[in-house]
Structures are given as structure tokens and as C-alpha cells.
PDB file of C-alpha atoms in Angstrom:
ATOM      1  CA  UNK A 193       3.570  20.801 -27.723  1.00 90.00           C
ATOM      2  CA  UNK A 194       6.773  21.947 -25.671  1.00 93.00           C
ATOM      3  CA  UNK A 195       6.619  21.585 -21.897  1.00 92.00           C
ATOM      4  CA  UNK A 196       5.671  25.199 -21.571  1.00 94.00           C
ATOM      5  CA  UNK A 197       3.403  25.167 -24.320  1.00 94.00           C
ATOM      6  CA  UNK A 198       1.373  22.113 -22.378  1.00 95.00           C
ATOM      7  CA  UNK A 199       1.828  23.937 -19.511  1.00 95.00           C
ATOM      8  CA  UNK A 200      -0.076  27.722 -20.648  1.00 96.00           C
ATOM      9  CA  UNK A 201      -2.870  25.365 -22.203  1.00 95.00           C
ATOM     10  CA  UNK A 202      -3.509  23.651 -19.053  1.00 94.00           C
ATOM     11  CA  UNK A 203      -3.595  26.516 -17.008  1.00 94.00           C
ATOM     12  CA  UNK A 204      -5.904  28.017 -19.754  1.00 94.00           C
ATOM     13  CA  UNK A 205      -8.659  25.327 -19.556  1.00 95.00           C
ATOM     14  CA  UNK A 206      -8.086  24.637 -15.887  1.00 93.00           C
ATOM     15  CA  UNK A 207      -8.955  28.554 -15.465  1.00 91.00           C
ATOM     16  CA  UNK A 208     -11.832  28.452 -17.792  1.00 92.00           C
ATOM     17  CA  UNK A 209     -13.180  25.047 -15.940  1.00 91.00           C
ATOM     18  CA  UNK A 210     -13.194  27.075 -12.523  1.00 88.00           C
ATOM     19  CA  UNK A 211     -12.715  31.242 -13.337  1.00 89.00           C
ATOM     20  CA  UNK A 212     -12.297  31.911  -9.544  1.00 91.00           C
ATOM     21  CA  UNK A 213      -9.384  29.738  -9.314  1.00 91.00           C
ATOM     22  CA  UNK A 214      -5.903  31.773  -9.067  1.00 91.00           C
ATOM     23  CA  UNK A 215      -3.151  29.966 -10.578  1.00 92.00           C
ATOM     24  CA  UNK A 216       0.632  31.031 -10.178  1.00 92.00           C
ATOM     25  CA  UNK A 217       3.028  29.006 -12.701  1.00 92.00           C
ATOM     26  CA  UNK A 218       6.035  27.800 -10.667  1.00 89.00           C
ATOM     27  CA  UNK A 219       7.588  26.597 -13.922  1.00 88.00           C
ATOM     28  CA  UNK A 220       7.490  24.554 -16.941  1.00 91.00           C
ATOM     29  CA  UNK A 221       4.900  21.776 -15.331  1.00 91.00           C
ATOM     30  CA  UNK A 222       4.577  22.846 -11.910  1.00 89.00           C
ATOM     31  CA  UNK A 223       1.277  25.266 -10.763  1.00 91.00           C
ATOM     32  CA  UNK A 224       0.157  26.609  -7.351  1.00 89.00           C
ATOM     33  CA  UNK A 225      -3.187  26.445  -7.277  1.00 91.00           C
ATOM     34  CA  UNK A 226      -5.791  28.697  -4.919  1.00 88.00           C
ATOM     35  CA  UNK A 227      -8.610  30.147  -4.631  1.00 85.00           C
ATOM     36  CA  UNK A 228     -10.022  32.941  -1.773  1.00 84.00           C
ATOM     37  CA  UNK A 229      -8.890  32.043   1.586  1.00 79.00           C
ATOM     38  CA  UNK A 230      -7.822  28.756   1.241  1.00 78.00           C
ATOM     39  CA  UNK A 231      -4.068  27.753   1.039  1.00 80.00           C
ATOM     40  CA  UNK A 232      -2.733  26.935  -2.472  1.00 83.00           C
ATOM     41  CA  UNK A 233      -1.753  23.543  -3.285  1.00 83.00           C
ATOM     42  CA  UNK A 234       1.106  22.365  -5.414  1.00 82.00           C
ATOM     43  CA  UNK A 235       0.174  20.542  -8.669  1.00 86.00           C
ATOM     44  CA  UNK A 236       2.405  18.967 -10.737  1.00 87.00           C
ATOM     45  CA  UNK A 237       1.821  18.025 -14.808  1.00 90.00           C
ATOM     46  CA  UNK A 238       5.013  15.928 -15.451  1.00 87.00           C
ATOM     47  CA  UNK A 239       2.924  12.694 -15.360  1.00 87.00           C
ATOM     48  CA  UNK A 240      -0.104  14.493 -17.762  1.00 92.00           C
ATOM     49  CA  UNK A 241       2.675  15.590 -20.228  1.00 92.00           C
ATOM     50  CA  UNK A 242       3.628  11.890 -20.151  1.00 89.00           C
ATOM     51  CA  UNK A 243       0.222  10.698 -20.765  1.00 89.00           C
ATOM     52  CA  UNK A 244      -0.392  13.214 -23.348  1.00 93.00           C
ATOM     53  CA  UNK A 245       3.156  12.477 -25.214  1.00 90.00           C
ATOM     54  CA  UNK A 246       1.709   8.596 -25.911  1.00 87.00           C
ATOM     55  CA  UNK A 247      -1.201   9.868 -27.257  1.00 89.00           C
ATOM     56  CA  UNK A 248      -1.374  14.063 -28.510  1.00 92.00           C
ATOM     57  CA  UNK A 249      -4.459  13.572 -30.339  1.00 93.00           C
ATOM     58  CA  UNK A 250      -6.177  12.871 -26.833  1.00 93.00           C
ATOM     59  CA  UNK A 251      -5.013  16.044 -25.113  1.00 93.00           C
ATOM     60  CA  UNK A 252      -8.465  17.074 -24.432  1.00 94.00           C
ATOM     61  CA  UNK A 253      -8.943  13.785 -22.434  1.00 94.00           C
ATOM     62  CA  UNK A 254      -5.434  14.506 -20.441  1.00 92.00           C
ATOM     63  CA  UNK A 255      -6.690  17.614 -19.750  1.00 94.00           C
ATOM     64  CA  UNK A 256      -9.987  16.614 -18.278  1.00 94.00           C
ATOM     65  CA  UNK A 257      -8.351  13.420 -16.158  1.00 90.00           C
ATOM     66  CA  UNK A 258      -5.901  15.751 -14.597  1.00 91.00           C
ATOM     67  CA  UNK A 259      -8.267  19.162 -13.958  1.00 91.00           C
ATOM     68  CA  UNK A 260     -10.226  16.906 -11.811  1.00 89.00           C
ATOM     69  CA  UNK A 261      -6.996  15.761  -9.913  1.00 87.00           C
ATOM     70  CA  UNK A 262      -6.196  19.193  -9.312  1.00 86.00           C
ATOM     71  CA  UNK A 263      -9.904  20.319  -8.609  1.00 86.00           C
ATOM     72  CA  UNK A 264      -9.911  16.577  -5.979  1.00 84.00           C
ATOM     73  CA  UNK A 265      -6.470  18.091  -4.022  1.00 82.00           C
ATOM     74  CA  UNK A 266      -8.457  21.733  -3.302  1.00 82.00           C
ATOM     75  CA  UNK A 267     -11.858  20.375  -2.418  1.00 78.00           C
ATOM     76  CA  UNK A 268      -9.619  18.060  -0.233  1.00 76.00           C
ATOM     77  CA  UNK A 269      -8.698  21.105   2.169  1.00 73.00           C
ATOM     78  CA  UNK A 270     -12.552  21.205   3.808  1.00 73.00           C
ATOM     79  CA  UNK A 271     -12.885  17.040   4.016  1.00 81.00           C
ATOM     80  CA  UNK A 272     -11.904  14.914   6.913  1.00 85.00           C
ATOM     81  CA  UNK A 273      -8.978  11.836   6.056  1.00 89.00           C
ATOM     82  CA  UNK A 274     -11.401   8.597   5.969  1.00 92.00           C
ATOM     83  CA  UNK A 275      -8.979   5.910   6.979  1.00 94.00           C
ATOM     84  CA  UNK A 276     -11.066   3.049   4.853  1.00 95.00           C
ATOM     85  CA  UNK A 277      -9.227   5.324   1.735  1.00 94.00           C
ATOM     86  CA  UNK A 278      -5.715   5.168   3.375  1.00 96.00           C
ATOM     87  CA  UNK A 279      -3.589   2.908   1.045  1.00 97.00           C
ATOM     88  CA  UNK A 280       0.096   2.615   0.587  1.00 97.00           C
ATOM     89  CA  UNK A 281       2.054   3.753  -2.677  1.00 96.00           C
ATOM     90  CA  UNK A 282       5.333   2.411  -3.129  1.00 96.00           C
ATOM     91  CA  UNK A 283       7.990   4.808  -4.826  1.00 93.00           C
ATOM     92  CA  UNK A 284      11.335   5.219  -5.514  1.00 92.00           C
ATOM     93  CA  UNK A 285      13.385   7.144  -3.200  1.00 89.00           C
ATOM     94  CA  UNK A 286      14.991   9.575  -5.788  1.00 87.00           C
ATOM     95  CA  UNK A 287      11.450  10.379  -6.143  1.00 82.00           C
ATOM     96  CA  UNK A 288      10.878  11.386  -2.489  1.00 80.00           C
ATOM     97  CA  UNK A 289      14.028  13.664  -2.844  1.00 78.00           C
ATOM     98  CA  UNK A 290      12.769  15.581  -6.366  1.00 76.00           C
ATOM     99  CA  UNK A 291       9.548  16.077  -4.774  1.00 72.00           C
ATOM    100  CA  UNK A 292      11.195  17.637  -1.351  1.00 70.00           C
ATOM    101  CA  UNK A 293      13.267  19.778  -3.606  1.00 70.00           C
ATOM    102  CA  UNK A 294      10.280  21.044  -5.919  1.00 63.00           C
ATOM    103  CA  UNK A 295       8.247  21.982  -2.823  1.00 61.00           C
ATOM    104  CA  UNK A 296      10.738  23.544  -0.997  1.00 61.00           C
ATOM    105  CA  UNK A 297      11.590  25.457  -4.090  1.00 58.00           C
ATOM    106  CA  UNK A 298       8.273  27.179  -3.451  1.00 52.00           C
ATOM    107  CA  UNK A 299       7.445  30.011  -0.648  1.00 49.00           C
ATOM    108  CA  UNK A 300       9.377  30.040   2.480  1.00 44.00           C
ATOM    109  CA  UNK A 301      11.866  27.035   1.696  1.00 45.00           C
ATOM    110  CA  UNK A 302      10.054  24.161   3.993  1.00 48.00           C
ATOM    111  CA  UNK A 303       8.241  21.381   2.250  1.00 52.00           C
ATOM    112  CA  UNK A 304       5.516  18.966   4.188  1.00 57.00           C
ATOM    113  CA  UNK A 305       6.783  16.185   5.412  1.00 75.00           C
ATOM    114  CA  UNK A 306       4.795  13.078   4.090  1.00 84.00           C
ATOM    115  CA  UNK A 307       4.771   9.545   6.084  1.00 91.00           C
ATOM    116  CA  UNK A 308       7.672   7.435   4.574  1.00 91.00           C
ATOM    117  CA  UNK A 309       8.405   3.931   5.752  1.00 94.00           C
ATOM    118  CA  UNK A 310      11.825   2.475   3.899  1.00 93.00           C
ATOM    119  CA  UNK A 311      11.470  -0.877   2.788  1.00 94.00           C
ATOM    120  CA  UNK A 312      15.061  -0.982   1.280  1.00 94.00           C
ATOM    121  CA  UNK A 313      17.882   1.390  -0.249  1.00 93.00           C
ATOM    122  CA  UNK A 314      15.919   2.189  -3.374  1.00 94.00           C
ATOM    123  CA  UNK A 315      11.853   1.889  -2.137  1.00 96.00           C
ATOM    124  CA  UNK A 316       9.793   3.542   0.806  1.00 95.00           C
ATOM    125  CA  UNK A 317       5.904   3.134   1.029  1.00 96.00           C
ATOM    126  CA  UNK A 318       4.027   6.715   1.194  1.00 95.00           C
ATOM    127  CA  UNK A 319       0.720   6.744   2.566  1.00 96.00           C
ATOM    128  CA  UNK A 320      -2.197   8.323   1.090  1.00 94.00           C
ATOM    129  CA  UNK A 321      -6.130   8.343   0.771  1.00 93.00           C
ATOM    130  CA  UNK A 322      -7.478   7.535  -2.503  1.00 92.00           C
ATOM    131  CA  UNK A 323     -10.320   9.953  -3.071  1.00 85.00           C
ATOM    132  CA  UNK A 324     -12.480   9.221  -6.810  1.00 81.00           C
ATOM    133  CA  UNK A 325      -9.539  11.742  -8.851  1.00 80.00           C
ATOM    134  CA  UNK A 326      -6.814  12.249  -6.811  1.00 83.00           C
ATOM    135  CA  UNK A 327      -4.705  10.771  -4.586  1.00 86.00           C
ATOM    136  CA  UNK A 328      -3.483  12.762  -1.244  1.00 86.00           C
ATOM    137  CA  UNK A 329      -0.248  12.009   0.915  1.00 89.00           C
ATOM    138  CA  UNK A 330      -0.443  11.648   4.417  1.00 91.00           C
ATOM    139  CA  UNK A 331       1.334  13.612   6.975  1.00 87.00           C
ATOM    140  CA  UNK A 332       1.555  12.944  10.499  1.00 89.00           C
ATOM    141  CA  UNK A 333      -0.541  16.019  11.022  1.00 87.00           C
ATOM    142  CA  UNK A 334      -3.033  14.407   8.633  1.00 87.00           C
ATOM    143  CA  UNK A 335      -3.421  11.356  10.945  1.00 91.00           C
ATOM    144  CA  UNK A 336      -3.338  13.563  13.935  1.00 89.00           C
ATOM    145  CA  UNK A 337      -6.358  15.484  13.218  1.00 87.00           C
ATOM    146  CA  UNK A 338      -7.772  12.261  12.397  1.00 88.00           C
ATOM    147  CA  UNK A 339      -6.917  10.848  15.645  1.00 90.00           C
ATOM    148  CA  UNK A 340      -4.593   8.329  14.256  1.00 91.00           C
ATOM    149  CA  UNK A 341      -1.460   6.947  15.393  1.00 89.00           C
ATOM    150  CA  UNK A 342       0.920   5.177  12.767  1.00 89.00           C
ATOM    151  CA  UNK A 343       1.541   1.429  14.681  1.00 90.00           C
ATOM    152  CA  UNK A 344      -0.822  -0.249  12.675  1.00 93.00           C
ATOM    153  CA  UNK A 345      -0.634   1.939   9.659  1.00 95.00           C
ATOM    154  CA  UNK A 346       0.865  -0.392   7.508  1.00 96.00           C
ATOM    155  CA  UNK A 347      -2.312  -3.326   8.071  1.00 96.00           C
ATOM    156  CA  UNK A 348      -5.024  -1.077   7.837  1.00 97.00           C
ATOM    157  CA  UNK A 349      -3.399   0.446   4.301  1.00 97.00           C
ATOM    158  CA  UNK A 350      -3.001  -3.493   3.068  1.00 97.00           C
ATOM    159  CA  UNK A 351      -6.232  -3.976   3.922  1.00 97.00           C
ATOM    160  CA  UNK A 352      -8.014  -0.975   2.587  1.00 97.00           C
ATOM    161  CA  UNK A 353      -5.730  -1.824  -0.833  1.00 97.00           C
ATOM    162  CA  UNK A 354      -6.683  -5.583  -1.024  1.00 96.00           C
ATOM    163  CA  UNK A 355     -10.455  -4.341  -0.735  1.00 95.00           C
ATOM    164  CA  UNK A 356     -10.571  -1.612  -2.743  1.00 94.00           C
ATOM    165  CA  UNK A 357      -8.459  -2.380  -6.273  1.00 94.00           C
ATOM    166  CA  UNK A 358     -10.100  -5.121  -8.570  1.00 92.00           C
ATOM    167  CA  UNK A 359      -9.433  -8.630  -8.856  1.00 93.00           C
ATOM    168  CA  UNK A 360      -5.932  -9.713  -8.913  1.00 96.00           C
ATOM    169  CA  UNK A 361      -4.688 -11.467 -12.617  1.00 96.00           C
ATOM    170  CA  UNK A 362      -1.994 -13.289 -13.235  1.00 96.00           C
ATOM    171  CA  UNK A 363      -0.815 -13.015 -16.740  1.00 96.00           C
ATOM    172  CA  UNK A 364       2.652 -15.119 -18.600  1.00 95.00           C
ATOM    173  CA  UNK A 365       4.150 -18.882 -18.376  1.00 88.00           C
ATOM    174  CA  UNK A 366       7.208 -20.379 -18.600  1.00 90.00           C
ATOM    175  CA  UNK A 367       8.195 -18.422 -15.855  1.00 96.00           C
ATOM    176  CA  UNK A 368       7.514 -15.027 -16.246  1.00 97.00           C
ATOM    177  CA  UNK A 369       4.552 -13.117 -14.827  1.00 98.00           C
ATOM    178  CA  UNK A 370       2.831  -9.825 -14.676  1.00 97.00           C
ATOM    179  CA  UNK A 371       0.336  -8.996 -11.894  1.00 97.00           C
ATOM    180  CA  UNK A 372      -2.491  -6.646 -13.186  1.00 96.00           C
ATOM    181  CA  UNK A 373      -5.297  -4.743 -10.477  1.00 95.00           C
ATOM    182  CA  UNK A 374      -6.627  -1.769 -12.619  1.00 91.00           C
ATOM    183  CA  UNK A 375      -3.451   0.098 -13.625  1.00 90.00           C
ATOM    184  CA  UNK A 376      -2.874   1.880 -10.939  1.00 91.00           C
ATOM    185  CA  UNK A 377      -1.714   0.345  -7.934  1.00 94.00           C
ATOM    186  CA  UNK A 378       0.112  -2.477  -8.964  1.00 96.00           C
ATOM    187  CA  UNK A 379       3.076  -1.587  -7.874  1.00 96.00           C
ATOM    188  CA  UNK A 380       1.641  -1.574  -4.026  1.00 97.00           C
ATOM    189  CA  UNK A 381       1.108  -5.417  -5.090  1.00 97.00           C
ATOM    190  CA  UNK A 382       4.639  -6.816  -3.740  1.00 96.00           C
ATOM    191  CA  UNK A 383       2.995  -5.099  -0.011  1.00 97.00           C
ATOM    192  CA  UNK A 384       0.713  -7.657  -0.323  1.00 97.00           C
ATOM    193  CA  UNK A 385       1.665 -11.267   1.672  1.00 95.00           C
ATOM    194  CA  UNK A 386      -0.603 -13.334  -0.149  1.00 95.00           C
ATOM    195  CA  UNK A 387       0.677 -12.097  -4.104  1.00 96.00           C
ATOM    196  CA  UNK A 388       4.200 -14.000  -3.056  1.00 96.00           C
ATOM    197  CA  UNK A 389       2.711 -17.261  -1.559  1.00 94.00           C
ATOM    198  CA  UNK A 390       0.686 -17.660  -5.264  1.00 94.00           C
ATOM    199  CA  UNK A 391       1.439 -21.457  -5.753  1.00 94.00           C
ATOM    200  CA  UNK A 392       0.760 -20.457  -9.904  1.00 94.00           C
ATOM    201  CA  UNK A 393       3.910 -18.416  -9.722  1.00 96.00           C
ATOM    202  CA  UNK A 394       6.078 -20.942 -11.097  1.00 95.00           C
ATOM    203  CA  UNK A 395       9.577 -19.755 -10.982  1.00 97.00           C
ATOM    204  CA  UNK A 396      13.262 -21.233 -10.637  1.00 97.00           C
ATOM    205  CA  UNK A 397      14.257 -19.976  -7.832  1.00 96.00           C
ATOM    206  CA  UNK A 398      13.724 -17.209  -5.206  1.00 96.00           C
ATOM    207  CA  UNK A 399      11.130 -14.496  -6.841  1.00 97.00           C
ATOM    208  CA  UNK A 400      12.620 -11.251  -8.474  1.00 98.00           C
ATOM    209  CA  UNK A 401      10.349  -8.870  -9.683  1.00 98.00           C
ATOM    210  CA  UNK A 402      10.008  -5.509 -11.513  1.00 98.00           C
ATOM    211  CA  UNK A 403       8.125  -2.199 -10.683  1.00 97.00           C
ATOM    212  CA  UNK A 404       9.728  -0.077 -13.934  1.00 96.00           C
ATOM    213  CA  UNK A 405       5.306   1.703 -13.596  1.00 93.00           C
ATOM    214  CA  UNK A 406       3.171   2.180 -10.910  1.00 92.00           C
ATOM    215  CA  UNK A 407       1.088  -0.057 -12.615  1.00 93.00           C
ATOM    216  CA  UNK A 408       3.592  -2.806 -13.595  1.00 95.00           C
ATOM    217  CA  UNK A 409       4.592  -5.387 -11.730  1.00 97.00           C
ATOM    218  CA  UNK A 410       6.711  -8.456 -13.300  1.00 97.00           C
ATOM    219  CA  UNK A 411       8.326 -11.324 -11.391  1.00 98.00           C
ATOM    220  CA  UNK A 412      10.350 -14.120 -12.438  1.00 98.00           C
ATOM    221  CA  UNK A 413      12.944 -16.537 -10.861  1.00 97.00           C
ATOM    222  CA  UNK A 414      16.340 -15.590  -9.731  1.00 96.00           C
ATOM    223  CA  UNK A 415      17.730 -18.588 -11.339  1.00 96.00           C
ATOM    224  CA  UNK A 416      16.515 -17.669 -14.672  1.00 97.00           C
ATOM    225  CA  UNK A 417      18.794 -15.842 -17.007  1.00 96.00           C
ATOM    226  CA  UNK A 418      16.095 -15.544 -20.130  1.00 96.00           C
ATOM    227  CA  UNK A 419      13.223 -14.517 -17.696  1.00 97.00           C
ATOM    228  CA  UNK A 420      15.441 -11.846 -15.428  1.00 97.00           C
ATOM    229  CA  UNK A 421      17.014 -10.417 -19.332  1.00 96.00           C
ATOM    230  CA  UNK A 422      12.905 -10.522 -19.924  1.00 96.00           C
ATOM    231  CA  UNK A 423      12.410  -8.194 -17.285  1.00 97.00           C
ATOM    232  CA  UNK A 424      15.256  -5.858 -17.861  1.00 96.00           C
ATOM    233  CA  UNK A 425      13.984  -5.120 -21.372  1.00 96.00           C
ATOM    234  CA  UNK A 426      10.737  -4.032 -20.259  1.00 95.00           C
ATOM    235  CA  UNK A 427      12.259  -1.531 -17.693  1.00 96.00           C
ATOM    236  CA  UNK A 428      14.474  -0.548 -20.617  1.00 95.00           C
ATOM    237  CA  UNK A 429      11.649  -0.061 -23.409  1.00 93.00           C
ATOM    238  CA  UNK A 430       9.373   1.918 -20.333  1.00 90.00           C
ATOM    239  CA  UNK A 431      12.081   4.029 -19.768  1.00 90.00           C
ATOM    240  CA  UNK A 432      13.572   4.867 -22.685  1.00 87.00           C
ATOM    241  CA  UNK A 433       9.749   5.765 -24.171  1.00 81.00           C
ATOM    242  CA  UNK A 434       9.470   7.986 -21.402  1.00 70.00           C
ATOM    243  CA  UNK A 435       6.346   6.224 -20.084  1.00 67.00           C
ATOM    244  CA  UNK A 436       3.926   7.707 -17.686  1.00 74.00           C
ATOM    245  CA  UNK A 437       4.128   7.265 -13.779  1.00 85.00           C
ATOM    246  CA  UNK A 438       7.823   5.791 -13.972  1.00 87.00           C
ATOM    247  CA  UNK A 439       9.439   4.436 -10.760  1.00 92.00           C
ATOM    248  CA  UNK A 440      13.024   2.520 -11.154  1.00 94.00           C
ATOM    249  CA  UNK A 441      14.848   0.981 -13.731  1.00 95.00           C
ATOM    250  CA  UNK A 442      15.949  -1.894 -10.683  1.00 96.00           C
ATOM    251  CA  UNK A 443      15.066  -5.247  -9.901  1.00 97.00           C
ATOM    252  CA  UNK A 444      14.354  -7.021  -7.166  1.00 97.00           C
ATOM    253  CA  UNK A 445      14.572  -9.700  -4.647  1.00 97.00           C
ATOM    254  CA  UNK A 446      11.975 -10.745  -2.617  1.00 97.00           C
ATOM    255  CA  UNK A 447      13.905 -12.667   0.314  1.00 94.00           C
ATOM    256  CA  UNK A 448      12.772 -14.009   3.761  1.00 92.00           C
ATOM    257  CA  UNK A 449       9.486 -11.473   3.603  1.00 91.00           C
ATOM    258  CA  UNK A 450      12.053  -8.673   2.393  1.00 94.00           C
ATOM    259  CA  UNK A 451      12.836  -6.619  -0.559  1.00 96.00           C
ATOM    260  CA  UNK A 452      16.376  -6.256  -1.837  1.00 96.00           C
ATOM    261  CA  UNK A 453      17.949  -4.830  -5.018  1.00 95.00           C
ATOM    262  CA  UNK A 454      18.600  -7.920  -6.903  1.00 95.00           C
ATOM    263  CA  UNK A 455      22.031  -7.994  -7.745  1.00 84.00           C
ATOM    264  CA  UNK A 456      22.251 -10.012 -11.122  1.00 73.00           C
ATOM    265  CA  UNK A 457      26.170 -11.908 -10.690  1.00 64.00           C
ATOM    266  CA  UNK A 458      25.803 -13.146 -14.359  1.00 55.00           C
ATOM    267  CA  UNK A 459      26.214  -9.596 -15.740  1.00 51.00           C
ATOM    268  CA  UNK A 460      29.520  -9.104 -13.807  1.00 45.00           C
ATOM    269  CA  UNK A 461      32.760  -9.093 -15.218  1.00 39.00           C
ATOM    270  CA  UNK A 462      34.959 -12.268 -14.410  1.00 40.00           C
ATOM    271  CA  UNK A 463      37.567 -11.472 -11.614  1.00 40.00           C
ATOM    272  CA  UNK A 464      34.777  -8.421 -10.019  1.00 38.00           C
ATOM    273  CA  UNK A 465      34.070  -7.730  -6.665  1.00 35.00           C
TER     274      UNK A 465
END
């Protein structure tokens, strides 16, 4: 199925799920999403076309995951935030710009401004409650009507995280590791202090890691040639199969408690600044 094609089926079954929803196609993968007096609500199927790319035979499946996203963001509207569901998602900020640009593509030009803490040139943590479908980004508004303030919003997301996605596993040797917590949040991992003081991640040298997925996360030693050329071929092979949930092709450094784009000085040309 084309984009578009994807796109009319979904809308089809979403409208035959719930016949008093009104549903306005933006474009190819993009809906608004209403019903009587309530505001519509943006939904977007890039990531469900993904899914459903890996796998066409299971489109019925893709359909049903993602209908009860969209259903999660309108029943949303008449719930209070909880803040034990407030976690933090770690993205990419070329991300944070499409997204802008999508939803100010829509109605009156302005999009909502989510809560966006940089941790470096390329990442920023988002903050957002985890409902049982769905996933909702915070604004300040958000935490305003919940009579929140954003000082401590950072711990109480880490928190809320470390309790609420499974166990932690460590899988790989000889240097190179992947982190695992349910395939969907590990990403958010590298937030976590305790995931870089693991005494079984044995490395050579500072840690560099690699978030290609939200729910990958690699590291490996910065003084490790095989295990960094490791990591770069599983951004490559995620990227180049178009996988689902993407985030940056990048590596990283994890320095001094902080996050920098690993700059790898064996790939440079002799004589290069």
C-alpha cells in the first residue's frame, strides 16, 4: 500500500471503530481528529506505516495498536495529567522542528509549545504522561492546570520511568552492549544515573552509545574501533530499512554526567581540522 492508500484505509476503519468521530485528512499520514464539541487533535501515521512496512500481512494489527492511540489522545481531553505517568522521551531535535512545522501547517499557523529541555546540539528530553495506548506531551499549560511547576520535573520523570518500564537487561560482551526495558523507552535509558555506573559495562574507555530507535540503546568504549564501527552499522542497517520510531543516525559520548556527539578522530582524513 502507498502512503495514501494506508492512509484512506485507516481513516476507513478508524471511522467504522467510532462512526461519530469526524476526521479531516491533512495529508498523506497526517489526520485531525474530532468529534462534537471537543477540539480536534492531530494524529500522525508515519510511525504505523513504518510498523506496517516490516510486516503488511499484519496490517489489521497496525491498525488496531494505533486506533487506540488515536482513540487514548481524544479521551485524553476530559482527564486530569497524573504526574506518577509523567516520564521523559528523549528525541532528536530535527524531530522537534518537523513536528512544529506539521502543526503549524494546520489552522491558524501556531503550534503548542511542548516542554523541551536540551541536553546537547542534537537531543532534548520532551515530557509526557504515559497513559495504557498513547503517549501525551506536556505543555506548560498542562502542568499548570495540574498545579505543577517544572524545577523538579526532570526527578520526578526519572523516577516515574525507573518504576514504571520492566527490568533493565544487559545484553553483548567483549565490549559491546545493548540495554533492553520493553521496547519502548529505551532510549530515555542514558537519563538514567545508575545505567552508566553498571560495573558489567565493560568498555575501553569513556562510554559511547547509540539511540538509532526509541527502543535501542547500544554503548561501547570510545577507545574501541571494532565496537564504535559495531555501532555505526546498526544505525546504518535501522536507517536504511526505514525502521519504525527512528531518532539519529549519531553517536555519542557520555562525559563528566554529559552527553556529547561523539566525534570519531579515526574516520578523519590525515592533515583535517
Amino acid at each position: 500500500m502507498t502512503p495514501a492508500e494506508f492512509t484512506q484505509e485507516f481513516v476507513k476503519t478508524l471511522q467504522e471503530t467510532r462512526a461519530e468521530l469526524m476526521v479531516e485528512v491533512v495529508q498523506d499520514l497526517e489526520l485531525r481528529v474530532s468529534r462534537e464539541g471537543k477540539s480536534a487533535v492531530s494524529s500522525f501515521l508515519y510511525n504505523a506505516y513504518d510498523v506496517y512496512k516490516q510486516d503488511p500481512s499484519d496490517k489489521a494489527t497496525v491498525f488496531e495498536r494505533f486506533i487506540l492511540c488515536s482513540l487514548d489522545s481524544l479521551d485524553l481531553q476530559d482527564k486530569k495529567l497524573d504526574p506518577t505517568r509523567i516520564i521523559p522521551i528523549v528525541k532528536d531535535r530535527a524531530w522537534i522542528e518537523e513536528t512544529r512545522q506539521a502543526l503549524a501547517s494546520y489552522g491558524n499557523g501556531e503550534a503548542p509549545e511542548h516542554i523541551i529541555e536540551g541536553l546537547n546540539d542534537e537531543l532534548v528530553i520532551l515530557y509526557a504522561e504515559d497513559t495504557e495506548n498513547n503517549i501525551r506531551y506536556l505543555s506548560l499549560s498542562d502542568l499548570a492546570e495540574a498545579g505543577m511547576e517544572t524545577w523538579n520535573l526532570r526527578e520526578l520523570a526519572c523516577e516515574n520511568l525507573e518504576r514504571l518500564i520492566p527490568e533493565i537487561k544487559r545484553h553483548g560482551e567483549n565490549g559491546v552492549y545493548m540495554l533492553t526495558a520493553g521496547g519502548t523507552f529505551e532510549a530515555s535509558l542514558l537519563l538514567l544515573d545508575f545505567v552508566w555506573k553498571d560495573p558489567g559495562l565493560k568498555v575501553n574507555g569513556e562510554l559511547v552509545f547509540a539511540i538509532p530507535a526509541r527502543d535501542v540503546l547500544m554503548i561501547t568504549g570510545r577507545e574501541d574501533p571494532e565496537g564504535i564501527a559495531r555501532l555505526r552499522k546498526v544505525v546504518a542497517d535501522i536507517f536504511s530499512k526505514n525502521g519504525s520510531y527512528r531518532l539519529t543516525q549519531k553517536l555519542f559520548l557520555y562525559h563528566d554526567g554529559k552527553f556529547e556527539v561523539f566525534e570519531d578522530r579515526s574516520n578523519q582524513t590525515p592533515g583535517a581540522q
